[in-house]
Coordinates of C-alpha atoms in Angstrom, one line a residue:
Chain A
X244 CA -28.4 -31.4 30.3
X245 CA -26.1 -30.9 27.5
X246 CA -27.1 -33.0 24.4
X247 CA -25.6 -32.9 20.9
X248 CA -27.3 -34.9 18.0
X249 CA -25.7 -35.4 14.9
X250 CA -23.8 -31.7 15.0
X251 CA -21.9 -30.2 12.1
X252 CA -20.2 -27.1 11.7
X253 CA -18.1 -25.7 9.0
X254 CA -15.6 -23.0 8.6
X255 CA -16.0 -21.8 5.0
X256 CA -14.7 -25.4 3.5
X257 CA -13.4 -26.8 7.0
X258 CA -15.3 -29.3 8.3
X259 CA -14.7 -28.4 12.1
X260 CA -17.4 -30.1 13.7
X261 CA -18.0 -33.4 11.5
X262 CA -21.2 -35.7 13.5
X263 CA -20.6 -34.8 17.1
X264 CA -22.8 -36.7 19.4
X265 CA -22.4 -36.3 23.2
X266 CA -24.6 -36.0 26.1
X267 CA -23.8 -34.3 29.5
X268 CA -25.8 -35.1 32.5
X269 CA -26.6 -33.1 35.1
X270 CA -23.7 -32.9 37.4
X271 CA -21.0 -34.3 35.0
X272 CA -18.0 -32.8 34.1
X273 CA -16.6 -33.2 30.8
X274 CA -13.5 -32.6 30.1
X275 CA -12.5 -32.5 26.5
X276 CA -9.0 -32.6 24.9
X277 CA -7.3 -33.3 21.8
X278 CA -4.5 -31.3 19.5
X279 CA -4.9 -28.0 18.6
X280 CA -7.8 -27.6 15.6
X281 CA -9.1 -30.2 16.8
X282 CA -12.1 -28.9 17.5
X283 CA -12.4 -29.0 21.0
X284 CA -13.0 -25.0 21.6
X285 CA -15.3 -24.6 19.0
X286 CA -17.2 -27.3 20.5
X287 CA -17.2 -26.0 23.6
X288 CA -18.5 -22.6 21.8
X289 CA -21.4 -24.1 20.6
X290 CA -23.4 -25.1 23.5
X291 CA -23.8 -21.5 24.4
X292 CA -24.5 -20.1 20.8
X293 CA -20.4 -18.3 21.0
X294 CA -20.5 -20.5 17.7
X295 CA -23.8 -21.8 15.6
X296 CA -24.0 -24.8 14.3
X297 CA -24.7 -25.4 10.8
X298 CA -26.4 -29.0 11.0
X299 CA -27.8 -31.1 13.7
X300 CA -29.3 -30.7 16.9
X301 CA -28.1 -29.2 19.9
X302 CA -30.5 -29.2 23.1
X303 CA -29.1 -27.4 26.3
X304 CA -30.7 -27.1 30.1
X305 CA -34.0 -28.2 27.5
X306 CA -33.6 -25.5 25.2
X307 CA -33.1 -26.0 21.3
X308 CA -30.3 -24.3 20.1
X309 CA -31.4 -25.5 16.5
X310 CA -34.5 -23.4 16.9
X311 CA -34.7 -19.8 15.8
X312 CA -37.5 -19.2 18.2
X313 CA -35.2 -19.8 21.8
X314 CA -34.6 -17.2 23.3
X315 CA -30.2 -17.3 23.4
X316 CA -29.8 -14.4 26.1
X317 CA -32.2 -16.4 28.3
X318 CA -29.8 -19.2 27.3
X319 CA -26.5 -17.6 28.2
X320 CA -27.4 -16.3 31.4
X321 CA -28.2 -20.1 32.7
X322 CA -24.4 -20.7 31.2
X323 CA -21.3 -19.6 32.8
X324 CA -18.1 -19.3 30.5
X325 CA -15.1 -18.8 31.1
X326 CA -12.2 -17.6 28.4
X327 CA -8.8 -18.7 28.3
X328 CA -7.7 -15.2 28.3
X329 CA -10.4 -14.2 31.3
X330 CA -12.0 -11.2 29.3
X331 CA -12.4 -9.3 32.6
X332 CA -14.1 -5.5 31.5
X333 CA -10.5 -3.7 32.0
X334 CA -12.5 -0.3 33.2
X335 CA -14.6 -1.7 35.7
X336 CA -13.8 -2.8 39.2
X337 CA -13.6 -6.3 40.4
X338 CA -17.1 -6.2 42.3
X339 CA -18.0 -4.4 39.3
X340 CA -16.9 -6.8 37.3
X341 CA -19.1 -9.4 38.9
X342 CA -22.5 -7.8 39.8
X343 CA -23.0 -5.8 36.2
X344 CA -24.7 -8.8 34.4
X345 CA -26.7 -9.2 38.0
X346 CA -28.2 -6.4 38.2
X347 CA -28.7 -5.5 34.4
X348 CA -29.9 -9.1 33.7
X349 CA -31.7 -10.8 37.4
X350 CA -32.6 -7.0 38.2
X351 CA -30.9 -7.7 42.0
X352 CA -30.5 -4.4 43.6
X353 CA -26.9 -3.2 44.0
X354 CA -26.8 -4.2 47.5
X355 CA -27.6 -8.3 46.9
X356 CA -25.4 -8.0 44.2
X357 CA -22.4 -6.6 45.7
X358 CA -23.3 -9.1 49.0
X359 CA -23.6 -12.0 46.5
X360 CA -20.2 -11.1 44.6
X361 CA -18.6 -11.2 48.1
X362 CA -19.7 -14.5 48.9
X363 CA -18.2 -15.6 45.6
X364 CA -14.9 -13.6 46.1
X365 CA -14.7 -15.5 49.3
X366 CA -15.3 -19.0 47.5
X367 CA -12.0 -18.0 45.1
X368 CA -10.4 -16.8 47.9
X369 CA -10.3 -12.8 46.6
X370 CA -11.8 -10.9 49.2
X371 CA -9.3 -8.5 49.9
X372 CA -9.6 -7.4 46.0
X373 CA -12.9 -6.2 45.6
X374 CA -11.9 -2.6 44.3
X375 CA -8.7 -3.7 42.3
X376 CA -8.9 -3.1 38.3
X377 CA -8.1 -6.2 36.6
X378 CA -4.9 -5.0 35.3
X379 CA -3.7 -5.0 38.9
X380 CA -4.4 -8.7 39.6
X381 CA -2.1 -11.8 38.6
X382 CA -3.2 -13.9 35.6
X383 CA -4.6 -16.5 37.9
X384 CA -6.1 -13.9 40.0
X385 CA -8.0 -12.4 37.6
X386 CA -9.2 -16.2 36.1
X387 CA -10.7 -16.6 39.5
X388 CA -12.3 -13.2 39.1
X389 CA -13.6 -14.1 35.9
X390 CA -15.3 -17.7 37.5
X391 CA -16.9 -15.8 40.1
X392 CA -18.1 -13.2 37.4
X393 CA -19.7 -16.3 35.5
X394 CA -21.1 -18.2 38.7
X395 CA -22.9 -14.6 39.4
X396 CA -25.7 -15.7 37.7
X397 CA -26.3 -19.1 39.3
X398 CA -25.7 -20.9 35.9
X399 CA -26.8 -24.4 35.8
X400 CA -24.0 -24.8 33.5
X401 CA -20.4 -23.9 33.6
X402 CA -18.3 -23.8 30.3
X403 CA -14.5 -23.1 30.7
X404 CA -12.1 -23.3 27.5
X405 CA -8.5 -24.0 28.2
X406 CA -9.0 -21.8 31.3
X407 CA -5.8 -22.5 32.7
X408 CA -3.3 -22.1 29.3
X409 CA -2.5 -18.6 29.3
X410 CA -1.1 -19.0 32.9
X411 CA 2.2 -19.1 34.5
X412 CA 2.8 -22.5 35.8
X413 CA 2.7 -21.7 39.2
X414 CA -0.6 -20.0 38.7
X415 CA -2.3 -22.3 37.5
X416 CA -3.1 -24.7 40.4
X417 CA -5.2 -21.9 42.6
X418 CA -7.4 -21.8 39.2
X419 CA -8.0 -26.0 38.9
X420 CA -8.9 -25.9 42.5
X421 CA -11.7 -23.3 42.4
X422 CA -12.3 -25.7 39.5
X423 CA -12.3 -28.5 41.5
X424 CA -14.8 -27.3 44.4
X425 CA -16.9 -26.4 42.0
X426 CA -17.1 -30.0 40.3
X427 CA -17.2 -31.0 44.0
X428 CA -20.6 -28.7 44.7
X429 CA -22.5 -31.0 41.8
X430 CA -21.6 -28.0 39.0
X431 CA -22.5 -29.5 35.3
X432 CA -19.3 -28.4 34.0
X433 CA -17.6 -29.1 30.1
X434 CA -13.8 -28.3 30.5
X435 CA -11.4 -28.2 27.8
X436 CA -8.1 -28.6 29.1
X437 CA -4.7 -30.3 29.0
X438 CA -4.3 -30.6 32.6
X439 CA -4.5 -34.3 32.3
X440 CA -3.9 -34.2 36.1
X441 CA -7.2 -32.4 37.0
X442 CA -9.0 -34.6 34.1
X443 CA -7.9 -37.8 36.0
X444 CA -9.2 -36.3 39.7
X445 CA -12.0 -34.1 38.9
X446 CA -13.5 -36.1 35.9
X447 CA -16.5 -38.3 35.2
X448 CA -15.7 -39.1 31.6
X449 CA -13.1 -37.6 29.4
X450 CA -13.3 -37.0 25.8
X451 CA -10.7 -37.2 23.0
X452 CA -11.1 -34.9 19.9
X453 CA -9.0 -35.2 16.7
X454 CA -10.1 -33.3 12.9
X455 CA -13.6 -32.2 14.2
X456 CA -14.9 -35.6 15.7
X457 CA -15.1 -37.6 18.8
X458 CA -12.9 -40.0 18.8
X459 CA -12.9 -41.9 22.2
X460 CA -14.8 -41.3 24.9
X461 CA -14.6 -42.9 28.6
X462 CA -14.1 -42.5 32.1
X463 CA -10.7 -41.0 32.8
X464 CA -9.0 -44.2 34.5
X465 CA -9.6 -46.1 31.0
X466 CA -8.9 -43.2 28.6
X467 CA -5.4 -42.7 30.7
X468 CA -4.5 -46.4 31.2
X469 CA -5.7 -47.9 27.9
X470 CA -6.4 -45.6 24.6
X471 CA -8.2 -47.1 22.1
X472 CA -6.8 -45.2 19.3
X473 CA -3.5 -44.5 18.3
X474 CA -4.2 -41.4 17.6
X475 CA -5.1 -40.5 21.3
X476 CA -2.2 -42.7 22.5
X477 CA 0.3 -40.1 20.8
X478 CA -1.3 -37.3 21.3
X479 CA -1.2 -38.6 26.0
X480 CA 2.2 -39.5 25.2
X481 CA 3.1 -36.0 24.0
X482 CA 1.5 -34.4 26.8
X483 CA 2.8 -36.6 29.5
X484 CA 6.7 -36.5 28.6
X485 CA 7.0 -33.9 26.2
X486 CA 10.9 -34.1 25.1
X487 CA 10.5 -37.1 23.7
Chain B
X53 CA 6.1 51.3 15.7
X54 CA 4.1 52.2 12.5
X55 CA 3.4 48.5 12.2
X56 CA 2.3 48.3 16.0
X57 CA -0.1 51.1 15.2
X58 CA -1.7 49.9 12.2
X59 CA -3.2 47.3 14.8
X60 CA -5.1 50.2 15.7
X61 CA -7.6 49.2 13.8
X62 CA -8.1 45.7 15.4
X63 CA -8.5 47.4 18.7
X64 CA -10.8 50.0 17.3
X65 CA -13.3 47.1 16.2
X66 CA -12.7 44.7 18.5
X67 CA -16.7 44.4 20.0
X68 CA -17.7 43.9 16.9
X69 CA -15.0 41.3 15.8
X70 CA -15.8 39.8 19.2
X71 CA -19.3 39.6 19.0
X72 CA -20.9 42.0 16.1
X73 CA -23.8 44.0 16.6
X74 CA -25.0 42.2 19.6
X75 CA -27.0 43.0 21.5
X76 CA -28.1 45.3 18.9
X77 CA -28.6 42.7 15.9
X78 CA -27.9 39.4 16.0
X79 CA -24.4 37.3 17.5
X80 CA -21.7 37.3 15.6
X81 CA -18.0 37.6 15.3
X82 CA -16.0 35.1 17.2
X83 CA -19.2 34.7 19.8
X84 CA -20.6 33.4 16.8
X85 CA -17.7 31.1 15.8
X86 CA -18.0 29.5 19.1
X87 CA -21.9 29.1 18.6
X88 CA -21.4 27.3 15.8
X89 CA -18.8 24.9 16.8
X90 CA -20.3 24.0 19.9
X91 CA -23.2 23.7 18.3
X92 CA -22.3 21.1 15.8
X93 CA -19.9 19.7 18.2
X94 CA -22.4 18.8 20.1
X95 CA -24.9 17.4 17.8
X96 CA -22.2 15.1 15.4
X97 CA -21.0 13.8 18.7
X98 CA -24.2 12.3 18.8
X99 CA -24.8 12.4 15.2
X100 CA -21.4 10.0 14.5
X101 CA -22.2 8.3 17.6
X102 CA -25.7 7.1 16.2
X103 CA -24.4 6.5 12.5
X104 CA -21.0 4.8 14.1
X105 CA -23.2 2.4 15.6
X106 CA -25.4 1.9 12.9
X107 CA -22.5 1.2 10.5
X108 CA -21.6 -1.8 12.8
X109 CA -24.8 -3.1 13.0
X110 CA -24.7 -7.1 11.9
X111 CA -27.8 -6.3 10.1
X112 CA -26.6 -5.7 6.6
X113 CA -30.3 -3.5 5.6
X114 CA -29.2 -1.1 8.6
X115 CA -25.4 -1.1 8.1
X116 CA -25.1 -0.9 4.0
X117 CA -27.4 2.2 4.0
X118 CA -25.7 4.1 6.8
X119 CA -22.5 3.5 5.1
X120 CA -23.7 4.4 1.5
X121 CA -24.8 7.9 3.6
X122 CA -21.1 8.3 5.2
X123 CA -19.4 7.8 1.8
X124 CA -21.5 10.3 -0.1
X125 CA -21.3 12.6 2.6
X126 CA -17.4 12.6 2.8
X127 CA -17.1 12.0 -0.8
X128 CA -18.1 15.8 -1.2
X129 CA -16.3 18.9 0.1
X130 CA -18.1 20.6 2.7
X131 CA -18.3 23.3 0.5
X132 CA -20.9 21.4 -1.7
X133 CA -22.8 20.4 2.0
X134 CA -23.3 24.2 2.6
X135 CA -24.5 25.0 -0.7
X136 CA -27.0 21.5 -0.9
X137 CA -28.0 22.6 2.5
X138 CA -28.4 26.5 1.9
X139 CA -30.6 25.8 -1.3
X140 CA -32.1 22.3 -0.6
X141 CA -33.5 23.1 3.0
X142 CA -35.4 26.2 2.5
X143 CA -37.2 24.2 -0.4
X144 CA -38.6 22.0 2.0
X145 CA -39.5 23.8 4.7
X146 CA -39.7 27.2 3.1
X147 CA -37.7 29.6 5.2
X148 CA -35.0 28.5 7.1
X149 CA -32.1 30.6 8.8
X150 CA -28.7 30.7 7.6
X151 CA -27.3 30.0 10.6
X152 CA -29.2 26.7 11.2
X153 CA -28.8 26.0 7.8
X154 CA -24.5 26.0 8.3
X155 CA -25.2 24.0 12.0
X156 CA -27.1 21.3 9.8
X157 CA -24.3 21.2 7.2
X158 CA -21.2 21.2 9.9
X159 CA -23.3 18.2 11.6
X160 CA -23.5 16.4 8.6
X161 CA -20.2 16.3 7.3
X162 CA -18.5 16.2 10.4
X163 CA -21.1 13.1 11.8
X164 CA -19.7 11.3 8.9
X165 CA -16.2 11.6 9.7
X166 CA -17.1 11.2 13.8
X167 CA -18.9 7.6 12.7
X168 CA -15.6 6.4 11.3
X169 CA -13.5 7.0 14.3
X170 CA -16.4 5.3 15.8
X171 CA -16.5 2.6 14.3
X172 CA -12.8 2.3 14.6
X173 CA -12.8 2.8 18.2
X174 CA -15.7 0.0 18.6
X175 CA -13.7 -2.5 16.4
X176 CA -10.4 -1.8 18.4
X177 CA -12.2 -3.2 21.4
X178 CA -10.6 -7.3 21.8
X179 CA -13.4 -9.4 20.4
X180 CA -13.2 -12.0 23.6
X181 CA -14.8 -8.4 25.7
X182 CA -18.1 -8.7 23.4
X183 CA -18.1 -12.6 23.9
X184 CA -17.6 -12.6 27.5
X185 CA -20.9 -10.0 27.9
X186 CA -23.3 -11.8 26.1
X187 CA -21.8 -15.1 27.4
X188 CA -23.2 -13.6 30.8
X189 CA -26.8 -13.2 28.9
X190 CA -26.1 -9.3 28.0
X191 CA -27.9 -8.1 25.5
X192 CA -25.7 -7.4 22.6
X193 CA -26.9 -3.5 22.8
X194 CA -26.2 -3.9 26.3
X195 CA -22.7 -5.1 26.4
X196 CA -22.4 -2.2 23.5
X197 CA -23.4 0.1 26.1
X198 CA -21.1 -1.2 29.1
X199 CA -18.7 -2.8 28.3
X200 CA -17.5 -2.0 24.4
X201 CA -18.7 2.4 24.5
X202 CA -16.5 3.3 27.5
X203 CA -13.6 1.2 26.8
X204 CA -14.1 2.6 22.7
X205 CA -15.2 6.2 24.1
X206 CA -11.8 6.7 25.6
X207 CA -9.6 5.6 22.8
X208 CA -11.9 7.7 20.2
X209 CA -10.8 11.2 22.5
X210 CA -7.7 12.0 20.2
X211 CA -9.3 11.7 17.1
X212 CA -12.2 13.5 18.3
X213 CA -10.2 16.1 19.0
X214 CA -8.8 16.0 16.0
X215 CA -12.0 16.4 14.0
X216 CA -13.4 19.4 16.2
X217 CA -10.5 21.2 15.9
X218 CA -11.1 20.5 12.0
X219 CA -14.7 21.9 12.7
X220 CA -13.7 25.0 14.4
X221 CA -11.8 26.1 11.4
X222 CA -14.5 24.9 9.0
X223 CA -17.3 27.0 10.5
X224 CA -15.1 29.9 8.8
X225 CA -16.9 28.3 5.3
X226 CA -20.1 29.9 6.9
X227 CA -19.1 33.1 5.8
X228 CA -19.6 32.1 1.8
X229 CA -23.3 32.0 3.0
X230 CA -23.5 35.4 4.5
X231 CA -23.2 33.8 8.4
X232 CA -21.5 36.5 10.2
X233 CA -18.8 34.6 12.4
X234 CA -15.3 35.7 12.6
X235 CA -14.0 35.3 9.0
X236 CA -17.2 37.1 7.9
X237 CA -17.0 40.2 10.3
X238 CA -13.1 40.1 9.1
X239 CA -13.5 40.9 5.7
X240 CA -16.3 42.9 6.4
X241 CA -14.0 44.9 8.3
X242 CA -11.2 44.6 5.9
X243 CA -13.6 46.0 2.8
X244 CA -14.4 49.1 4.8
X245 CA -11.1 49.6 6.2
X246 CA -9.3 49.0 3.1
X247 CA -6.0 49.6 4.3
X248 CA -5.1 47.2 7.3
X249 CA -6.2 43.5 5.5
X250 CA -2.4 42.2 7.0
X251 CA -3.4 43.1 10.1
X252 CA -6.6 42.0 10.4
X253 CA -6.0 38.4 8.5
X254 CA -3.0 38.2 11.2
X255 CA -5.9 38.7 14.1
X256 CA -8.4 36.1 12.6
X257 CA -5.7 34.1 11.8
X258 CA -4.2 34.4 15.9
X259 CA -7.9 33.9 17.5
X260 CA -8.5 30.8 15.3
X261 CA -5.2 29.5 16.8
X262 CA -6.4 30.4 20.3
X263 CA -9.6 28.7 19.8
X264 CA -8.1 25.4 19.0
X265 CA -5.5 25.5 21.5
X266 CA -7.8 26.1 24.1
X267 CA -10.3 23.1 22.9
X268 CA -6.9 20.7 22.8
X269 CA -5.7 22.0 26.5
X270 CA -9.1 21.5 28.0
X271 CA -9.7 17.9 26.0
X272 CA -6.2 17.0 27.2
X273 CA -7.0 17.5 30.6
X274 CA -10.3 15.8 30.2
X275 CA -8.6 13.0 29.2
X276 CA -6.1 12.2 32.0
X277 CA -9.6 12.5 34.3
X278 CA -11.2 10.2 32.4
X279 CA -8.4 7.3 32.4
X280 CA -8.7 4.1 34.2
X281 CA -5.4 2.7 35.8
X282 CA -3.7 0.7 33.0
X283 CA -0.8 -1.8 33.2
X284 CA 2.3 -0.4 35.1

C-alpha cells in the first residue's frame, strides 16, 4: 500500500530523511515515534506529496510519487490527513467543513454530501454540532471534526501526525478512540504519536525514528518489552516515567 | 455675517459644482468625482486581486514579471501614470477620452498597491489551512478560492479601505488633464469668481471629507456583516 525504497530528503544541508525503507500493507497501522527532528513528521509528509522527496522511490495505493507524470490531487484525495493542529477552515461550518472537498472533488450533490457528513459526525460522536464554527468546538472536538472531514472522501489511506499533541489531557482519549475504530474497521493508517498506550493496543508494528532513519522496527509487544537499541530504550524510558 | 455671505457664491454654483453642465454637456463636478472612484474602485479591486494572485504564484516566470510591474508602477508618482497614460494611450489607439484615460491610470497605480495588501492578506492565512485543502485532493487554485480568498478577503477590508479613500482624493489629479471633477470645476469657479478662492477651497475641501467618511461608515458596516464568529 505504502512502500518507500531507498528515500532521502534533505533540508538545505540536513539530511532529514537518510535511506528510509518501509512498507505498509493494506490494513496496517503504523505507528511511528521517535524524538523531536527525528523525522517522523516529515516522513509522514511525504507519502502524500505535503513534502517531496529528493531521492528514492516512494510508491502509494500503486502510484509513483517519484514520477512527475502522477497525478498528486488524484493522490491526495485517496489519502486522508490529519494535522496536529486540526486545520479546520475557521469560516466555514462544521458540515461545511466536511462536504466542501465532496462536492468540489467526487462532484456528490449537496444533499449525499451533507447525508454522508452525518453519518460520519455520528461515527465521532458530533451530531448535535453540525452548524457550529470551529472556534466554538473543544480542541478534541474539533480533531474529530477534522477526521471526519478527511474520511469524507473514502480514503484508502489515513495519515495523522501527532494528532493528539496539541490536546488537553483529558481530551485526548475521545480522539484515540475514533482512532481506534477506525484501525478496527480495517483503515490503512500511518500514525505518529507518543501515545505509547494506543501504539501498544491499536498497533501492528511500531516504528522507532532517530536523525532521519529507521532505527528499529517491530510489532509493539517486542519494541515495548525488549528495544534493540539504546537509543530507543532512552528515548521509552523518557516517555514512560518522565521525572526521571 | 460678511463671511457667511461670501459663501454665497458656493450656493450660487452649486449644480454645477455638483454635477457641471449635465445634462447639458458632459458629468462633472463631484458626480464626476464619484464616477471616477467607483470606477477605478471597481476595476483595481479586481485589477490587485488578479496581479495579488499572480505575485504569489510558485511559478517564478508568472510571479517575477508581475512583481517587476508592481514595483515600476509604485516606484512612480501617480502624477507620471497620468501623464504616460494621457500621452502614451492615444498613440496607440489614436483617440482616447480623458476621462478613460485618468480611469486607466487610477486602476493602475492603485491595482499595484491593492496586489500588495493582497498578497499580504493571502500570506497572513496559517500555512497548515493550504496543506489541509490540497491534503483533501483540492486543487491548489481551489483551496485559493475556498478556503485561503475569504478567510484573506476579510482581513484585506481595512487596508482596502484605506487605499480607496487614497483614490478618492487622488481622482482630484484628473484635473491636471483637463477632467472636469470637483477640484476642476473648483478652480474653474474660483478663476471666474476671483474673489471667494477661501471659500470655495473650504467647500472642495468639506465634500472631499464627506466622501471619504461616507465610503469608511458604509465599509465599516460592511464589515461587521461580513464577520464570522471568532473566539470568545
Amino acid at each position: 500500500m505504502i512502500n518507500f525504497i531507498g528515500v532521502h530528503k534533505w533540508f538545505k544541508k540536513l539530511h532529514v530523511l537518510n535511506d528510509i525503507n518501509l512498507h505498509v500493507t493494506q490494513g496496517e497501522v503504523l505507528v511511528v515515534c521517535g524524538p523531536s527532528g527525528s523525522g517522523k513528521s516529515t516522513l509522514i509528509r511525504t507519502i502524500n506529496q505535503l513534502e517531496p522527496i529528493d531521492d528514492g522511490r516512494l510508491v502509494v495505493d500503486g502510484m509513483d510519487l517519484s514520477d512527475k507524470k502522477t497525478d498528486i490531487n488524484k493522490l491526495r484525495a485517496e489519502v486522508g490527513f490529519v494535522f496536529q493542529q486540526f486545520n479546520l477552515y475557521p469560516h466555514l461550518s462544521v458540515l461545511k467543513n466536511i462536504t466542501l472537498a465532496p462536492i468540489k472533488i467526487r462532484r456528490t450533490s449537496k444533499k449525499e454530501a451533507e447525508e454522508q457528513a452525518m453519518t460520519l459526525l455520528e461515527r465521532v460522536g458530533l451530531t448535535d454540532k453540525r452548524d457550529a464554527f470551529p472556534s466554538q468546538l473543544s480542541g478534541g472536538q474539533q480533531q474529530r471534526v477534522a477526521i471526519a472531514r478527511a474520511l469524507a472522501m473514502n480514503p484508502r489511506i489515513m495519515l495523522f501526525d501527532e494528532p493528539t499533541s496539541a490536546l488537553d489531557p483529558e481530551m485526548i482519549g475521545e480522539v484515540l478512540s475514533v482512532m481506534q475504530d477506525l484501525a478496527k474497521s480495517g483503515m490503512t493508517m500511518v500514525v505518529v504519536t507518543h501515545e505509547m498506550g494506543f501504539a501498544r493496543e491499536v498497533a501492528h508494528r511500531v516504528v522507532f525514528m532517530d536523525a532521519g532513519t529507521v532505527l528499529e522496527e517491530a510489532a509493539p509487544e517486542v519494541f515495548f518489552k525488549n528495544p534493540q537499541h539504546d537509543r530507543a530504550r532512552q528515548f521509552l524510558k523518557q516517555l514512560l516515567s518522565p521525572m526521571h | 455675517m460678511s463671511i457667511l455671505s461670501n459663501f454665497q457664491v458656493i450656493a450660487d454654483n452649486f449644480t454645477y459644482f455638483m454635477i457641471g453642465r449635465y445634462p447639458h454637456g458632459p458629468l462633472g463636478g463631484v458626480g464626476l468625482t464619484i464616477y471616477l472612484a467607483v470606477t477605478s474602485c471597481i476595476l483595481s479591486f479586481f485589477g490587485g486581486l488578479l496581479l495579488g494572485l499572480l505575485s504569489v504564484s510558485r511559478h517564478r516566470w508568472i510571479s517575477l514579471p508581475s512583481m517587476a510591474f508592481i514595483n515600476i508602477i509604485r516606484g512612480m508618482p501617480l502624477l507620471m501614470v497620468i501623464f504616460w497614460m494621457y500621452f502614451l494611450l492615444p498613440a496607440i489607439f489614436g483617440t482616447f477620452p480623458e476621462v478613460r484615460t485618468v480611469i486607466m491610470a487610477l486602476t493602475f497605480f492603485t491595482s499595484a498597491y491593492m496586489s500588495q495588501i493582497v498578497r499580504a492578506g493571502i500570506e497572513g492565512i496559517p500555512k497548515g489551512q493550504m496543506e489541509a485543502a490540497i491534503s483533501t485532493g483540492l486543487k491548489r487554485w481551489q483551496a485559493m478560492l475556498y478556503i485561503i480568498l475569504p478567510q484573506g478577503l476579510r482581513n484585506m477590508i481595512p487596508s482596502f479601505v484605506n487605499q480607496f479613500v487614497s483614490l478618492i482624493k487622488d481622482t482630484s489629479l484628473a484635473f491636471i488633464v483637463g477632467v472636469s471633477e470637483l477640484t476642476h470645476v473648483g478652480t474653474q469657479i474660483n478663476n471666474r469668481t476671483m474673489a471667494y478662492p477661501t471659500e470655495i477651497f473650504i467647500f472642495i475641501a468639506v465634500v472631499y471629507f464627506i466622501l471619504c467618511f461616507a465610503f469608511t461608515s458604509l465599509s465599516r458596516w460592511l464589515e461587521g456583516r461580513l464577520a464570522w464568529r471568532k473566539a470568545i
